Short mmCIF file of C-alpha atoms in Angstrom, two decimals:
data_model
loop_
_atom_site.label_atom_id
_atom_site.label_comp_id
_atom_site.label_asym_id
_atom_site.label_seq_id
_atom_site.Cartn_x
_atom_site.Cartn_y
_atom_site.Cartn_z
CA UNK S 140 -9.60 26.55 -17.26
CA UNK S 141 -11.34 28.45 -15.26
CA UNK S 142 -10.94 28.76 -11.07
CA UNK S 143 -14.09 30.27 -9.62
CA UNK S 144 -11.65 31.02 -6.59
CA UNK S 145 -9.53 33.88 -8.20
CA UNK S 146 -12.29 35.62 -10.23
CA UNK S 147 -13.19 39.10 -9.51
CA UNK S 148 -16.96 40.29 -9.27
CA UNK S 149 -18.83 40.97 -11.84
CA UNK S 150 -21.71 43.36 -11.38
CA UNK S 151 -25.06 42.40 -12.54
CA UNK S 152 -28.37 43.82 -12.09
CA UNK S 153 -32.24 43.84 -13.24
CA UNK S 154 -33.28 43.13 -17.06
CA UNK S 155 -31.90 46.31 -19.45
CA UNK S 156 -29.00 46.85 -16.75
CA UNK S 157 -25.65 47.74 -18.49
CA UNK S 158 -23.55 46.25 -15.85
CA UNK S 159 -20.17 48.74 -14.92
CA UNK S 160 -16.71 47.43 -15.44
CA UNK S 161 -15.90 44.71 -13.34
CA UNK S 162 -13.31 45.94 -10.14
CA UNK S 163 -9.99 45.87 -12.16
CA UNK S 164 -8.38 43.91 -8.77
CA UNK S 165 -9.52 41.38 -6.50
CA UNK S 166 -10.78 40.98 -2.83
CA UNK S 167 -8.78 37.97 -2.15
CA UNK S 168 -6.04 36.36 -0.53
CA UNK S 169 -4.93 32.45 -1.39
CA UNK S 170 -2.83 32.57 1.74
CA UNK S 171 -5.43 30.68 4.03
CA UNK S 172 -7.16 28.61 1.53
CA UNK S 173 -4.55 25.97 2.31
CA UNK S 174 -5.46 23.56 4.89
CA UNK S 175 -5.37 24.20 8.65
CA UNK S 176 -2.47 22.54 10.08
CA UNK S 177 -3.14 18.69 11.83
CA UNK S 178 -3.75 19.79 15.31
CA UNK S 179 -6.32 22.39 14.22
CA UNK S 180 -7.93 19.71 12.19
CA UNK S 181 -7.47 17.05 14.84
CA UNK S 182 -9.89 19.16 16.97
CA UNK S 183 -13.41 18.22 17.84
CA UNK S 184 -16.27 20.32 18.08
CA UNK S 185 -16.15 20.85 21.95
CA UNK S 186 -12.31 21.53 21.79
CA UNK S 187 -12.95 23.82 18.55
CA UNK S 188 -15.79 25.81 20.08
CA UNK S 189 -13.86 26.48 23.15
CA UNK S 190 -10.64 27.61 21.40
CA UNK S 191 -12.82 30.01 19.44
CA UNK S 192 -13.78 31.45 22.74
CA UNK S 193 -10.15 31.78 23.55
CA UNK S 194 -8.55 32.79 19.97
CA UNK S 195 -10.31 35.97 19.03
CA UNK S 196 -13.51 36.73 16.77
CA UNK S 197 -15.17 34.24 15.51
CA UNK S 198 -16.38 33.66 11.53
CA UNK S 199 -19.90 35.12 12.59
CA UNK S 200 -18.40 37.92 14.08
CA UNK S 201 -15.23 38.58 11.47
CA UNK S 202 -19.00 38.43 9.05
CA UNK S 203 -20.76 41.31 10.90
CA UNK S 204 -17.59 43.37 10.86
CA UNK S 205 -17.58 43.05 6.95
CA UNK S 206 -20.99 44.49 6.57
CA UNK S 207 -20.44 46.93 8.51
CA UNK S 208 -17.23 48.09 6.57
CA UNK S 209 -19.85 47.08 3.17
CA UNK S 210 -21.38 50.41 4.22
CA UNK S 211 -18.71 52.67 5.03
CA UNK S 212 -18.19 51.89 8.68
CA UNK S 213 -16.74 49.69 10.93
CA UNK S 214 -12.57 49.61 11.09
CA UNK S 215 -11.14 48.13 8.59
CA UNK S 216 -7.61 48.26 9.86
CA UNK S 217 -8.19 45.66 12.71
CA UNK S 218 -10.84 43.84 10.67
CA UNK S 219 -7.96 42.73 8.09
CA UNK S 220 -4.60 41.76 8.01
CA UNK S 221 -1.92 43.95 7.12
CA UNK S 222 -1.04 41.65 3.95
CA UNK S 223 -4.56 42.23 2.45
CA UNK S 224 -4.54 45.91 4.02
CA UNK S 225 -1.31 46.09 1.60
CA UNK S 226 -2.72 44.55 -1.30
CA UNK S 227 -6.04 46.18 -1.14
CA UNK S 228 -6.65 49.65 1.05
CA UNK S 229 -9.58 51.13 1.94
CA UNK S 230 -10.47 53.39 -0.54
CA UNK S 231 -10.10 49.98 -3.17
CA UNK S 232 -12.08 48.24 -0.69
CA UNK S 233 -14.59 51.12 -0.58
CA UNK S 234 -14.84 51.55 -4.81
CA UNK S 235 -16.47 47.95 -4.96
CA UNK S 236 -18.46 48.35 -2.07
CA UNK S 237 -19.90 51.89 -3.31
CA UNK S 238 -20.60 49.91 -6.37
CA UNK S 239 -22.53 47.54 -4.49
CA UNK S 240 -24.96 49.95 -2.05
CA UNK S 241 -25.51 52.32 -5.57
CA UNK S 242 -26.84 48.58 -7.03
CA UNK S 243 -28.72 46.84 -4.16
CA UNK S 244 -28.84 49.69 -1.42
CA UNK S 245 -27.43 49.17 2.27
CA UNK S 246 -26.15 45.95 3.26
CA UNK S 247 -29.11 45.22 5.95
CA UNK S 248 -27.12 41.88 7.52
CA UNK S 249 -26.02 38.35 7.15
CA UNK S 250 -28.31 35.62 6.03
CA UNK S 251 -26.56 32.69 5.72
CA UNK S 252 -23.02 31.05 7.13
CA UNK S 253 -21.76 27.78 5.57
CA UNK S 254 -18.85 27.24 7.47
CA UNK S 255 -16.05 25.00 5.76
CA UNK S 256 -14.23 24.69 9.18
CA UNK S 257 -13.10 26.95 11.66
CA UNK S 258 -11.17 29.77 9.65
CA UNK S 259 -13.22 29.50 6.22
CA UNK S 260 -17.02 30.16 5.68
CA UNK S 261 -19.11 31.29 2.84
CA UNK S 262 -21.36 34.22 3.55
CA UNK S 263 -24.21 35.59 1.85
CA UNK S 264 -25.10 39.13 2.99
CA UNK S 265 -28.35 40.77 2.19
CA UNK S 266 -29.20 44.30 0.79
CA UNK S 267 -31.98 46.15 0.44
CA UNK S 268 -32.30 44.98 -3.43
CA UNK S 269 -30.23 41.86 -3.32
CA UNK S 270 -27.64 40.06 -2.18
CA UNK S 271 -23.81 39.46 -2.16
CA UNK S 272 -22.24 36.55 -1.68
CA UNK S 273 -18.15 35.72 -0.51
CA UNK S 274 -15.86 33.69 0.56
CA UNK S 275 -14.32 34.32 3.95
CA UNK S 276 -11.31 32.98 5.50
CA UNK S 277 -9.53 34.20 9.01
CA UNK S 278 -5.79 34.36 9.63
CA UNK S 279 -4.85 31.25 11.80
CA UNK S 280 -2.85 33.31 14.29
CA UNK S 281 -4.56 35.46 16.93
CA UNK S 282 -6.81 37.73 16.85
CA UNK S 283 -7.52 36.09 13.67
CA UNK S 284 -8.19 38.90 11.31
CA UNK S 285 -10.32 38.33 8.14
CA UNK S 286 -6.79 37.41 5.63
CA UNK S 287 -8.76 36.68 2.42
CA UNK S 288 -12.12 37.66 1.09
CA UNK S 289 -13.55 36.90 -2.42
CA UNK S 290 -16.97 38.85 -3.74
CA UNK S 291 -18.05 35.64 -5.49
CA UNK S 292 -21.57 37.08 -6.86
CA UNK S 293 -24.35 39.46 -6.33
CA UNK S 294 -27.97 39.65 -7.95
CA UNK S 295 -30.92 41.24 -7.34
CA UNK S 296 -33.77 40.05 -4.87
CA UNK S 297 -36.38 38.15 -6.98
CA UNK S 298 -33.75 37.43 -9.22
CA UNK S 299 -35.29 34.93 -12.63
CA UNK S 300 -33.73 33.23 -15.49
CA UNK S 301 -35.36 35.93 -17.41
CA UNK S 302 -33.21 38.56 -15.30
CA UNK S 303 -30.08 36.34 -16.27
CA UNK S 304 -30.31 35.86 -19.51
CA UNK S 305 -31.21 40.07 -19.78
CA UNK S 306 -27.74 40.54 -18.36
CA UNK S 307 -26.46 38.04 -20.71
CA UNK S 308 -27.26 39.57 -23.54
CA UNK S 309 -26.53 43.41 -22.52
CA UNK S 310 -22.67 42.03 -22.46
CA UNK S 311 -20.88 43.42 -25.53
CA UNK S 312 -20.14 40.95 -28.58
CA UNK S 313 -22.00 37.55 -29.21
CA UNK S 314 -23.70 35.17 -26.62
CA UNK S 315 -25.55 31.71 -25.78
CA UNK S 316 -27.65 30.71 -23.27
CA UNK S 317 -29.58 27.74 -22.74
CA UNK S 318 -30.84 26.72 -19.41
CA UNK S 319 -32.71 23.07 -19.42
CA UNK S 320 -34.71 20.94 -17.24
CA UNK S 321 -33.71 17.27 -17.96
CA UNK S 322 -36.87 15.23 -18.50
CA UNK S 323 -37.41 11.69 -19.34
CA UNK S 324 -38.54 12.35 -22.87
CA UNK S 325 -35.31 15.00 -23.44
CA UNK S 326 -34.32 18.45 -22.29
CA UNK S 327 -37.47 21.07 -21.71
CA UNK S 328 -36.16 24.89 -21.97
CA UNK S 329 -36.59 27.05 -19.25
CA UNK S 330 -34.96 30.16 -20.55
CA UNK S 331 -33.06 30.34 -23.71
CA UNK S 332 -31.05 32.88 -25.44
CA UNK S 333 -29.67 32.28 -28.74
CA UNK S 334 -29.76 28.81 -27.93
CA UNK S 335 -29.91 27.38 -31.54
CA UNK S 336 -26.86 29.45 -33.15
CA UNK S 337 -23.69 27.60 -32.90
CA UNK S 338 -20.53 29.19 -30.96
CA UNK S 339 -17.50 28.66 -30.19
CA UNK S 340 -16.81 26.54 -27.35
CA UNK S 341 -13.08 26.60 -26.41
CA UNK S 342 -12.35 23.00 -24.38
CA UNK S 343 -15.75 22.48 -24.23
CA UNK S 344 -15.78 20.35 -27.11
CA UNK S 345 -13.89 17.42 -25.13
CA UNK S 346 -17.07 16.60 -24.08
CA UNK S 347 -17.26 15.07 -27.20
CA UNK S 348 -14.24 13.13 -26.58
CA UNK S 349 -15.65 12.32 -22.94
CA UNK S 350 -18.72 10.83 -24.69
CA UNK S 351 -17.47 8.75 -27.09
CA UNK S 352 -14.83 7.33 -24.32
CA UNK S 353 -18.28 6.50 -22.36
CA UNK S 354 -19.85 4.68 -25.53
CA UNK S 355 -17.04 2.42 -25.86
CA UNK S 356 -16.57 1.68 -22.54
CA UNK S 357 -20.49 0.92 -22.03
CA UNK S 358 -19.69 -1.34 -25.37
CA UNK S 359 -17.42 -3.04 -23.91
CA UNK S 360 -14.42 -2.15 -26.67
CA UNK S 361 -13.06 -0.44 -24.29
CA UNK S 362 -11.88 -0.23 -20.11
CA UNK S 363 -11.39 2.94 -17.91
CA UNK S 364 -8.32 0.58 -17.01
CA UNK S 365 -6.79 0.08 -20.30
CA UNK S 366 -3.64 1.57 -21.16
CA UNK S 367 -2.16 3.62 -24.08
CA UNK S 368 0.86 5.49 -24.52
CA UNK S 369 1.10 9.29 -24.00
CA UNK S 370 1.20 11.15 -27.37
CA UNK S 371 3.03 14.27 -28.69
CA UNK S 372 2.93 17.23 -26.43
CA UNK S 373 0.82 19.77 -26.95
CA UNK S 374 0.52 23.58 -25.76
CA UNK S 375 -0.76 23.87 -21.70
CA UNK S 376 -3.17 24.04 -20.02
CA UNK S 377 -2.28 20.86 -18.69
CA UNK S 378 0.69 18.82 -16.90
CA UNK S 379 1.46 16.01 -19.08
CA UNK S 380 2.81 18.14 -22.33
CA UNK S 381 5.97 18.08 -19.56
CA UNK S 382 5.93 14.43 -19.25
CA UNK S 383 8.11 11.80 -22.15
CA UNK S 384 5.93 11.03 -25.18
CA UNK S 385 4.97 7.10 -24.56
CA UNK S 386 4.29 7.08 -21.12
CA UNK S 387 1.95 4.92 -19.84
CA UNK S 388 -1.68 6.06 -19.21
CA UNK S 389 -5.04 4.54 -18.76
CA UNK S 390 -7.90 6.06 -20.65
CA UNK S 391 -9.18 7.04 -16.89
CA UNK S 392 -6.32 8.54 -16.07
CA UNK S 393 -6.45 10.67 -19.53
CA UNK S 394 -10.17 11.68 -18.92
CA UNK S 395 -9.84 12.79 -15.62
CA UNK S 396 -6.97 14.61 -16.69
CA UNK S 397 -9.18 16.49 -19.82
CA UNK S 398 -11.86 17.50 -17.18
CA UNK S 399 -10.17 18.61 -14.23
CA UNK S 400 -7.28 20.68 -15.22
CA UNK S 401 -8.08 20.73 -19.46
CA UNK S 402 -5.36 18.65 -19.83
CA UNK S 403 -4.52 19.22 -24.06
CA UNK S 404 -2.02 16.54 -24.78
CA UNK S 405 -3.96 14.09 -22.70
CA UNK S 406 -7.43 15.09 -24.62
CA UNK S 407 -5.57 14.70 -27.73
CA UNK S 408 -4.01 11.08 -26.85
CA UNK S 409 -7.87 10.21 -26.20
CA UNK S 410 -8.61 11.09 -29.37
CA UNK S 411 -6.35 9.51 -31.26
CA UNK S 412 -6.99 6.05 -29.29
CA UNK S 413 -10.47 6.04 -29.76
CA UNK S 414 -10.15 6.92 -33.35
CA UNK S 415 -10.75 10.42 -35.08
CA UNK S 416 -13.62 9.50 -37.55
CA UNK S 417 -15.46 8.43 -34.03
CA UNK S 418 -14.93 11.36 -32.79
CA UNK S 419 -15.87 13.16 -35.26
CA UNK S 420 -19.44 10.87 -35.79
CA UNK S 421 -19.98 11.98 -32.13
CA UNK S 422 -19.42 15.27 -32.15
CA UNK S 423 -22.33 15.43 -34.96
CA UNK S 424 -24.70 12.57 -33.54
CA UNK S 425 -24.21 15.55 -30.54
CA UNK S 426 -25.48 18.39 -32.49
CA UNK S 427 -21.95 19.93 -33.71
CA UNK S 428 -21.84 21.81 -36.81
CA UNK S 429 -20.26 20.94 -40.07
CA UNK S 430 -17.33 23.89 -38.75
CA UNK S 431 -16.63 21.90 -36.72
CA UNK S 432 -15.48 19.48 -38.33
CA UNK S 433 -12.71 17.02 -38.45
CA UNK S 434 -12.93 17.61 -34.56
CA UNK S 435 -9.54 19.42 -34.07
CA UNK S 436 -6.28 18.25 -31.49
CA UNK S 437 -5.63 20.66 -29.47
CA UNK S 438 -2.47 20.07 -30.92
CA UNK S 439 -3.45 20.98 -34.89
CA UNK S 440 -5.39 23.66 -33.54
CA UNK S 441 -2.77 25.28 -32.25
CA UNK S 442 -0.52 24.34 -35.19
CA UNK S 443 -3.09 26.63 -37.41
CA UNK S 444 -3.65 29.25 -35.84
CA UNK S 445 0.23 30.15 -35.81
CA UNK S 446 0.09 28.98 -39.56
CA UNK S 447 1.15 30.93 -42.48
CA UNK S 448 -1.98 32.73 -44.45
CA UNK S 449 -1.83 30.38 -47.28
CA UNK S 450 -2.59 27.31 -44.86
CA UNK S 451 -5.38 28.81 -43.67
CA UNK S 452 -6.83 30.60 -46.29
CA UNK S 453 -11.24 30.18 -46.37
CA UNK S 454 -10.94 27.91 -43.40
CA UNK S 455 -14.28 28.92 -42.31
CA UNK S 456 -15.92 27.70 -46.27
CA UNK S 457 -13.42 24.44 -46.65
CA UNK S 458 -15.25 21.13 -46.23
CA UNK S 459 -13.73 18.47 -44.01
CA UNK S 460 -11.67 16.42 -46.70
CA UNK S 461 -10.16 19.80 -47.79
CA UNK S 462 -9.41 20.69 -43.93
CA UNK S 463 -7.74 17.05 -43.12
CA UNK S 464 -5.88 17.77 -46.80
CA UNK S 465 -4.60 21.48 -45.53
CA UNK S 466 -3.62 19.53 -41.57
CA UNK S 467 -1.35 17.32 -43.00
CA UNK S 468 0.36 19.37 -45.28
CA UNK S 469 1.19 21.84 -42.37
CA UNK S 470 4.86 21.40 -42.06
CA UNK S 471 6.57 20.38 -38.95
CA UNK S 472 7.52 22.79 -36.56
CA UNK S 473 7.73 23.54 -32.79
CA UNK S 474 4.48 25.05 -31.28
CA UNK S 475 4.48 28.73 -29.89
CA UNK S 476 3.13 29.14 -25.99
CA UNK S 477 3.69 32.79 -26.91
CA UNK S 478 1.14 33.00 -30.09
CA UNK S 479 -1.75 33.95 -27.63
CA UNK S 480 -1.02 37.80 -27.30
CA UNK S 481 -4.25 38.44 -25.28
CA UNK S 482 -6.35 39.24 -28.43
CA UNK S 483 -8.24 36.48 -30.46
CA UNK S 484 -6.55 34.65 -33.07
CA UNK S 485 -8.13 33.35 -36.28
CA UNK S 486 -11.09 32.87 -34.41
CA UNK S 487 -13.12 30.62 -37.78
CA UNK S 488 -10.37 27.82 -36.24
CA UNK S 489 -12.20 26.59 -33.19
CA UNK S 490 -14.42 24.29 -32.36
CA UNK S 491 -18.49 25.21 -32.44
CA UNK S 492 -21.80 24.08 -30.99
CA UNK S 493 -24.84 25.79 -29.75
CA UNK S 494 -25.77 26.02 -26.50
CA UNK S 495 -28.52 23.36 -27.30
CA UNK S 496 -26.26 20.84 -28.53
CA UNK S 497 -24.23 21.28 -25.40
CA UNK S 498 -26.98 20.87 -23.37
CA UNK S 499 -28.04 18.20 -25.35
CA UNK S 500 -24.07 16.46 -25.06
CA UNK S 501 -24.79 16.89 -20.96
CA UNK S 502 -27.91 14.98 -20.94
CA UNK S 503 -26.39 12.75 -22.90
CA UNK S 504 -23.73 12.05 -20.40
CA UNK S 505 -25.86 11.87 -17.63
CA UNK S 506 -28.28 9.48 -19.50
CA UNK S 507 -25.36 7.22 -20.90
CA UNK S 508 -22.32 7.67 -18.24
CA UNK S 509 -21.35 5.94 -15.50
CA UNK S 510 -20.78 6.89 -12.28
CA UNK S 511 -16.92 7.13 -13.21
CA UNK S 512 -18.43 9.17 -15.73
CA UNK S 513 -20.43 11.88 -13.17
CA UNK S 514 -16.99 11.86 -10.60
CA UNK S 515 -14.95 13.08 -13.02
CA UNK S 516 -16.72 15.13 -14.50
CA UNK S 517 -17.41 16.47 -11.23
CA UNK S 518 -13.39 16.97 -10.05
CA UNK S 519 -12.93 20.41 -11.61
CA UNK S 520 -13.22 23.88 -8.98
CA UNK S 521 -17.10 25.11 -9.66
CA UNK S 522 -19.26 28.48 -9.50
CA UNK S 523 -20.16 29.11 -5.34
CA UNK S 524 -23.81 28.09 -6.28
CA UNK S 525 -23.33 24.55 -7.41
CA UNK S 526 -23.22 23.97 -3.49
CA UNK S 527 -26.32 24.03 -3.63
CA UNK S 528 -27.06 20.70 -5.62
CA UNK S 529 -26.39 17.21 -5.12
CA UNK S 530 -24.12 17.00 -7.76
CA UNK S 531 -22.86 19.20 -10.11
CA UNK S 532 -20.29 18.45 -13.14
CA UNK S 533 -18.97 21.05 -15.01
CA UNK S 534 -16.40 21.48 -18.21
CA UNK S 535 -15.65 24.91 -19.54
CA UNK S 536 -13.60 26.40 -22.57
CA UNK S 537 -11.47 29.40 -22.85
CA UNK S 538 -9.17 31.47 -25.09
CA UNK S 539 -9.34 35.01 -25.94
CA UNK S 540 -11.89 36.32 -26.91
CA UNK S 541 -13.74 33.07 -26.24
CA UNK S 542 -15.78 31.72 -23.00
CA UNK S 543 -18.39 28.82 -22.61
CA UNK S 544 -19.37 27.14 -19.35
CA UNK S 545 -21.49 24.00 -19.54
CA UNK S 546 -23.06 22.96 -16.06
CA UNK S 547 -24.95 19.40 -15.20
CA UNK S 548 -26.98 19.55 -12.17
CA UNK S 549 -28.93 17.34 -9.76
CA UNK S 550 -31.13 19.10 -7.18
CA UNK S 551 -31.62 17.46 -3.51
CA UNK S 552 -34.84 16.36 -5.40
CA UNK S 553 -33.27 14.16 -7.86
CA UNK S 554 -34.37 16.56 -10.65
CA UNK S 555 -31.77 17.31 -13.51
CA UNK S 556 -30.57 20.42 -15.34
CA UNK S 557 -28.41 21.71 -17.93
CA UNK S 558 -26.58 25.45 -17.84
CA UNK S 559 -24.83 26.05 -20.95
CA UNK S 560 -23.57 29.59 -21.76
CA UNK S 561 -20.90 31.18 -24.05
CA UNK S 562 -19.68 34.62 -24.91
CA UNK S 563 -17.14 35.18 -27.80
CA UNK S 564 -15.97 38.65 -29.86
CA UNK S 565 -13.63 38.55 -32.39
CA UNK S 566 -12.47 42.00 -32.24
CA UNK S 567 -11.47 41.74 -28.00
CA UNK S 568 -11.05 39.28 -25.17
CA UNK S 569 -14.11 38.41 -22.90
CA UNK S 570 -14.00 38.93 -19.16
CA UNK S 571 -14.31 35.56 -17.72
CA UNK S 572 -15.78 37.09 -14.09
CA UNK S 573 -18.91 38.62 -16.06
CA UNK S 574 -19.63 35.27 -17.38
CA UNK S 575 -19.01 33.39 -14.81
CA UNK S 576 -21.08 35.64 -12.38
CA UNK S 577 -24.00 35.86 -14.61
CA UNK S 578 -24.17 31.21 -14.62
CA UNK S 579 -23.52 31.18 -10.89
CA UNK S 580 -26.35 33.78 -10.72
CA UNK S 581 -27.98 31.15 -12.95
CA UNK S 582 -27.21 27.89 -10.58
CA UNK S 583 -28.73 29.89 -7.65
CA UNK S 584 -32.31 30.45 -8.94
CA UNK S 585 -32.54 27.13 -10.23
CA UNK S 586 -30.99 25.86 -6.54
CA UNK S 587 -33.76 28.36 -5.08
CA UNK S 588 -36.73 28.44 -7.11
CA UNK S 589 -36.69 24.58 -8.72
CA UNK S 590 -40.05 24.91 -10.53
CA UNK S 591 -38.53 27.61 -12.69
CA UNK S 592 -41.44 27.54 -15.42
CA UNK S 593 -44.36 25.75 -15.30
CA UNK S 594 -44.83 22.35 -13.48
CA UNK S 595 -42.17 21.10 -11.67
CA UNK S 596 -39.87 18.96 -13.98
CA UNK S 597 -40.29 15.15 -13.66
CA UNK S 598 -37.78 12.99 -11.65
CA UNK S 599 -35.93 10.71 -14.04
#
């Protein structure tokens, strides 16, 4: 799964751009994304403001000094601690931030603070061609030097879906993009690219499972409350393939599990309580493609791709009775955690859908879910630009050599949208900070610019 906080930057520019290689290290710290201590958080505003006075620089300032240093300036020695000095010098510092001026020009300021509380803010700085934005967060001790900072995104000024999906498609290998306003009479494209061809989707596809969870429960065959016992473990990522086989869960307690962390061995005891042929009639009344069907466990997913040749053999061409056949004569044997290398693995075993049909799934969700549904869906860390809306609810998929993020968004306006992107080569693994820059971009002209194409969408 993927954590927006501990990606690098990817560098994106105008339509035709090649983008350089993404930094190959990080401008952040996790140290002081923990939570301030009680009696910091105990403070009110009049005690916080006045101990700002009295503790050193504040966030604004700790900001300015940053853009200064963005340009070659400024000291960066008593801007930073000495644990990020010692993780990331100044010349490190200055390779990204070259990058940056040779892309958008100077850094000319800051133009917006969100402050989370008194140590953390986000920051947006602008250049003369765009802007960057990071996370900031200030050592609690005095002087309170800057102790983490995260390059979250940059784009260029007058950034447009068109722009995005331009930088989409220069990436190396295959990619999706679909980018929907979410109207009463179904989804109306605003910028699509290669929206139609089915991909692979990673996790993605326990939106599926999510969906036909939320059908039964709006039947009434089923409760968020009711419980079932865990099933086999499978592979992480997840928590529960460390917990005994049979313990109690509630289906709500499985779901939230499958969105927030990707949970596999709670996805697959879903599916196997809500029955597989369901699953499998959703996934297709959802737009997913005969490949991908039976709708794999995570569990016999895994168990194929470390099969022997012979199991596997024409995968891609077998119809679904001839796949379920080949699954259950897989003999029994212990899963490997090590049989991802870093390199994609029989990449035909996967699960597929266009980013249409996962649009499509999201609207779906929206239009059928509760709001149980929307929370969890919502529970999972998100791009810096879903800030922006509302509400935003979010389930991606990863494995290498395979990315796909699926957004649903509601504006301050009530209007709703759909982001679904993925990237997948067979011959290399995908860098999930390119991707994941290039949506985020994405989220923020939509959270800018809400009339995107046309007339404004109408309010559902």
């Amino acid at each position: 799964m993927l954590e927006w906080a501990r990606l690098a930057l990817a560098m994106a520019g105008p339509p035709g751009y090649q983008p350089p290689p993404p930094a190959p290290f990080v401008l952040s710290l996790s140290k002081h994304r923990s939570s301030l201590p009680p009696s910091s958080q105990q403070q009110d505003d009049a005690s916080t403001s006045s101990a700002r006075a009295d503790q050193g620089p504040s966030l604004p300032a700790r900001a300015a000094q940053v853009v200064a240093i963005l340009n070659g300036a400024g000291d960066y020695d008593t801007a930073f601690t000495a644990t990020f000095r010692a993780q990331i010098s100044r010349a490190q510092f200055e390779a990204i931030a070259a990058q940056l001026r040779t892309q958008y020009g100077k850094a000319t300021g800051i133009e917006r603070i969100d402050t989370l509380n008194r140590l953390q803010a986000n920051v947006v700085i602008g250049y003369e061609r765009g802007t960057a934005s990071l996370s900031l967060s200030l050592d609690a001790a005095a002087p309170h030097a800057i102790g983490g900072l995260l390059i979250t995104g940059a784009a260029p000024r007058g950034d447009s879906l068109d722009g995005v999906a331009a930088t989409l498609k220069a990436l190396p290998g295959n990619t999706g993009l679909g980018i929907y306003a979410l109207e009463a009479d179904g989804p109306r494209a605003l910028t699509a690219a290669n929206t139609d061809i089915a991909a692979p989707i990673g996790s993605g596809f326990k939106l599926w499972v999510l969906a036909e969870l939320v059908a039964q429960v709006k039947a009434g065959k089923r409760r968020w409350a009711d419980v079932v016992p865990l099933d086999a473990a499978s592979l992480p990522s997840g928590i529960t393939q460390g917990w005994p086989a049979g313990s109690p869960m509630t289906l709500q307690s499985l779901a939230t599990l499958m969105l927030s962390i990707s949970d596999n061995t709670a996805t697959d005891t879903l599916m196997i309580a809500l029955g597989r042929d369901r699953i499998d009639a959703r996934a297709v009344a959802l737009g997913a493609p005969p490949a991908s069907l039976p709708v794999l466990t995570t569990r016999e997913a895994f168990a194929l791709k470390g099969a022997d040749a012979a199991s596997t053999a024409g995968w891609a061409t077998l119809p679904p009775a001839e796949r379920r056949a080949r699954i259950a004569a897989l003999p029994p044997k212990p899963l490997d955690p090590a049989m991802f290398s870093g390199t994609p693995l029989r990449p035909e075993i996967e699960w597929f859908a266009s980013p249409a049909a996962m649009a499509a799934t999201l609207d779906w969700l929206r239009r059928e879910g509760d709001q149980t549904t929307l929370a969890m869906l919502a529970i999972a860390p998100q791009a810096p630009a879903a800030r922006s809306f509302a509400y935003a609810g979010h389930k991606g998929g990863s494995e290498p050599g395979v990315l796909s993020l699926n957004y649903l968004l509601r504006d301050k306006a009530g209007r709703w949208y759909a982001v679904a992107a993925s990237w997948h080569r067979s011959d290399s693994v995908v860098d999930q900070s390119a991707l994941a820059s290039i949506v985020d971009r994405a989220l923020a002209v939509i959270a800018a610019s809400p009339f995107v194409l046309g007339d404004a969408p109408k309010p559902n």
